[in-house]
Amino acid sequence: MAVPRCLILLAPSANHVYAGQSPKLSSAELTLICPGIGTVAPTQLAGVDYLAADLDSLDGPQLAAISRASATMAYYLVEGDLLRPVALPRTDLVDDDLVTIPKYQGKTNEQFTRLLLNVTLAGLEAGPARRRDDGQRLAILDPMCGRGTTLSTCWLEGHDAFGIDDDAKALEAMAAHLSTWLRRKRLKHTTRVSKLRREGRTLGKRFDAELRLPGAEPLTMAALPGDTRDSAQLWGRKTFDAIVTDAPYGVVHGAHTGSGAHRSPAGLLAEAVPVWASQLRRGGALGMSWNTHGLSREDLESILAEAGLTPLTGPQWSHFSHRVDSSIQRDLVVAVRPVD
Ligand SMILES: C[S@@+](CC[C@H](N)C(=O)[O-])C[C@H]1O[C@@H](n2cnc3c(N)ncnc32)[C@H](O)[C@@H]1O
């Protein structure tokens, strides 16, 4: 690119390993979520990281996409030697400290979670089903939700969020944080912890929340305790527009199957992906991140294809592999459920 016409200032990341890779990851994200933006490339100006693009007149949906991107801090037009700041539309429905306040071992990086959500929803648009209107409310499932980083990120972006995890303590911690946060922000809401019962048996405690913002349909969140392989039984007939999940890396979290916790998620995913595929609406997208040290992309794509999903391939989908630490190389894959 010669002289870029606009620059996107990148937000800092608390994790310096992720921060070092954020320019590359965010460029790949923007190329997918902001149609028509053309080439986006990392650049540095006076020692500060930016993303450079060659457009100077972006339309409303493009500015909204830049605003929603996982690492955007500010947007500038380049005018000679000077940068002119341009206000981006506020796209988040609630404050992002909903996602950033909780700190715990095994939490999925919050910037990466947002990238995974955004890239998965770009898969919806790439799929044959329909174009998603900006601002359309979606129902999104994280079938291994932990303490709910994906679920809270869905609320930020205005989507209903549903989760499952077999770690009851993680769900309790999520419920406690969300209830406190809603009260402290003085937002109109209801939260409820109740028994999850199926066929006369109590399976654990489910958590439900509703947030009523002025002028908007209430936002819903629900999290169920249980094995993700039972997701279809637990949710009944409910289906989802998208499934977004960060699979266990085999380091802090193992993949839980009947025979213990495993370093590789392969066995669990081979059983769980067909269940999740059955819960995905036609044209819906499943986005998953995983540790490539435990499972190759090729093997994961086979698991997805055997479940009737179409993995999205091509250069724009293959720039997301990055190092988390010496035992985790994380990548993401998006697959869509064909319309017929
Ligand atoms: C990488 S962590 C997800 C962390 C989450 N995104 C967060 O930020 O809190 C993977 C999760 O998978 C869950 N898990 C592993 N095997 C499972 C199974 N068979 N059924 C349900 N959850 C499972 C673990 O309890 C863990 O919470």
PDB file of C-alpha atoms and ligand atoms in Angstrom, residues 104-110 113 116 142-151 164-168 170-171 174 224-230 244-250 252-258 260-262 268 272 276 289 330, ligand 1:
ATOM      1  CA  TYR A 104      -9.458 -16.114  36.428  1.00  0.00           C
ATOM      2  CA  GLN A 105      -7.215 -18.914  35.294  1.00  0.00           C
ATOM      3  CA  GLY A 106      -8.509 -20.470  32.089  1.00  0.00           C
ATOM      4  CA  LYS A 107     -10.396 -17.351  30.940  1.00  0.00           C
ATOM      5  CA  THR A 108     -10.373 -16.974  27.167  1.00  0.00           C
ATOM      6  CA  ASN A 109      -8.649 -13.716  26.179  1.00  0.00           C
ATOM      7  CA  GLU A 110     -11.462 -11.179  25.846  1.00  0.00           C
ATOM      8  CA  THR A 113     -13.276 -13.929  22.144  1.00  0.00           C
ATOM      9  CA  LEU A 116     -13.924 -15.244  17.312  1.00  0.00           C
ATOM     10  CA  ASP A 142     -21.432 -21.365  23.611  1.00  0.00           C
ATOM     11  CA  PRO A 143     -21.653 -25.078  24.422  1.00  0.00           C
ATOM     12  CA  MET A 144     -18.489 -24.989  26.614  1.00  0.00           C
ATOM     13  CA  CYS A 145     -19.029 -21.545  28.089  1.00  0.00           C
ATOM     14  CA  GLY A 146     -16.879 -21.680  31.257  1.00  0.00           C
ATOM     15  CA  ARG A 147     -17.474 -18.450  33.151  1.00  0.00           C
ATOM     16  CA  GLY A 148     -19.164 -16.851  30.179  1.00  0.00           C
ATOM     17  CA  THR A 149     -16.680 -14.651  28.279  1.00  0.00           C
ATOM     18  CA  THR A 150     -18.491 -15.460  25.014  1.00  0.00           C
ATOM     19  CA  LEU A 151     -21.934 -14.966  26.564  1.00  0.00           C
ATOM     20  CA  ILE A 164     -23.574 -24.995  28.747  1.00  0.00           C
ATOM     21  CA  ASP A 165     -20.680 -26.141  30.892  1.00  0.00           C
ATOM     22  CA  ASP A 166     -20.169 -29.165  33.100  1.00  0.00           C
ATOM     23  CA  ASP A 167     -18.292 -27.058  35.657  1.00  0.00           C
ATOM     24  CA  ALA A 168     -21.091 -25.986  38.035  1.00  0.00           C
ATOM     25  CA  ALA A 170     -17.892 -21.765  36.742  1.00  0.00           C
ATOM     26  CA  LEU A 171     -21.615 -21.159  36.131  1.00  0.00           C
ATOM     27  CA  MET A 174     -20.672 -16.226  36.146  1.00  0.00           C
ATOM     28  CA  LEU A 224     -27.256 -24.744  31.810  1.00  0.00           C
ATOM     29  CA  PRO A 225     -25.090 -27.171  33.757  1.00  0.00           C
ATOM     30  CA  GLY A 226     -24.283 -30.373  31.921  1.00  0.00           C
ATOM     31  CA  ASP A 227     -22.235 -32.327  29.456  1.00  0.00           C
ATOM     32  CA  THR A 228     -22.017 -30.557  26.119  1.00  0.00           C
ATOM     33  CA  ARG A 229     -22.688 -33.875  24.367  1.00  0.00           C
ATOM     34  CA  ASP A 230     -26.199 -33.675  25.892  1.00  0.00           C
ATOM     35  CA  VAL A 244     -19.172 -19.944  19.212  1.00  0.00           C
ATOM     36  CA  THR A 245     -16.832 -21.805  21.514  1.00  0.00           C
ATOM     37  CA  ASP A 246     -13.270 -22.024  22.775  1.00  0.00           C
ATOM     38  CA  ALA A 247     -12.463 -25.731  23.094  1.00  0.00           C
ATOM     39  CA  PRO A 248     -10.441 -26.985  26.094  1.00  0.00           C
ATOM     40  CA  TYR A 249      -6.695 -26.672  25.483  1.00  0.00           C
ATOM     41  CA  GLY A 250      -5.755 -29.636  27.659  1.00  0.00           C
ATOM     42  CA  VAL A 252      -5.990 -25.577  32.496  1.00  0.00           C
ATOM     43  CA  HIS A 253      -9.123 -27.313  31.159  1.00  0.00           C
ATOM     44  CA  GLY A 254      -9.192 -30.857  29.830  1.00  0.00           C
ATOM     45  CA  ALA A 255     -11.858 -32.107  27.437  1.00  0.00           C
ATOM     46  CA  HIS A 256     -14.249 -34.004  29.708  1.00  0.00           C
ATOM     47  CA  THR A 257     -15.575 -37.313  28.430  1.00  0.00           C
ATOM     48  CA  GLY A 258     -16.938 -40.312  30.330  1.00  0.00           C
ATOM     49  CA  GLY A 260     -11.759 -38.482  32.312  1.00  0.00           C
ATOM     50  CA  ALA A 261     -10.115 -35.223  31.192  1.00  0.00           C
ATOM     51  CA  HIS A 262      -8.111 -35.402  27.961  1.00  0.00           C
ATOM     52  CA  LEU A 268     -14.996 -34.983  22.807  1.00  0.00           C
ATOM     53  CA  ALA A 272     -20.151 -33.168  20.456  1.00  0.00           C
ATOM     54  CA  TRP A 276     -24.149 -28.983  18.008  1.00  0.00           C
ATOM     55  CA  SER A 289     -10.944 -21.979  18.570  1.00  0.00           C
ATOM     56  CA  ARG A 330      -4.419 -21.407  19.000  1.00  0.00           C
TER      57      ARG A 330
HETATM   58  C1  LIG B   1     -11.245 -23.139  27.221  1.00  0.00           C
HETATM   59  S1  LIG B   1     -12.448 -23.360  28.456  1.00  0.00           S
HETATM   60  C2  LIG B   1     -13.649 -22.131  28.044  1.00  0.00           C
HETATM   61  C3  LIG B   1     -13.404 -20.876  28.830  1.00  0.00           C
HETATM   62  C4  LIG B   1     -14.467 -19.813  28.619  1.00  0.00           C
HETATM   63  N1  LIG B   1     -14.492 -19.343  27.229  1.00  0.00           N
HETATM   64  C5  LIG B   1     -14.229 -18.653  29.568  1.00  0.00           C
HETATM   65  O1  LIG B   1     -13.625 -17.637  29.162  1.00  0.00           O
HETATM   66  O2  LIG B   1     -14.599 -18.771  30.757  1.00  0.00           O
HETATM   67  C6  LIG B   1     -13.253 -24.856  28.005  1.00  0.00           C
HETATM   68  C7  LIG B   1     -14.435 -25.238  28.860  1.00  0.00           C
HETATM   69  O3  LIG B   1     -14.921 -26.504  28.405  1.00  0.00           O
HETATM   70  C8  LIG B   1     -15.545 -27.129  29.511  1.00  0.00           C
HETATM   71  N2  LIG B   1     -15.745 -28.558  29.174  1.00  0.00           N
HETATM   72  C9  LIG B   1     -14.818 -29.516  28.900  1.00  0.00           C
HETATM   73  N3  LIG B   1     -15.415 -30.689  28.613  1.00  0.00           N
HETATM   74  C10 LIG B   1     -16.777 -30.469  28.701  1.00  0.00           C
HETATM   75  C11 LIG B   1     -17.917 -31.292  28.511  1.00  0.00           C
HETATM   76  N4  LIG B   1     -17.808 -32.581  28.168  1.00  0.00           N
HETATM   77  N5  LIG B   1     -19.145 -30.733  28.668  1.00  0.00           N
HETATM   78  C12 LIG B   1     -19.272 -29.412  29.023  1.00  0.00           C
HETATM   79  N6  LIG B   1     -18.230 -28.589  29.215  1.00  0.00           N
HETATM   80  C13 LIG B   1     -16.982 -29.111  29.051  1.00  0.00           C
HETATM   81  C14 LIG B   1     -14.593 -26.851  30.667  1.00  0.00           C
HETATM   82  O4  LIG B   1     -15.262 -26.987  31.915  1.00  0.00           O
HETATM   83  C15 LIG B   1     -14.179 -25.391  30.362  1.00  0.00           C
HETATM   84  O5  LIG B   1     -14.971 -24.477  31.059  1.00  0.00           O
END
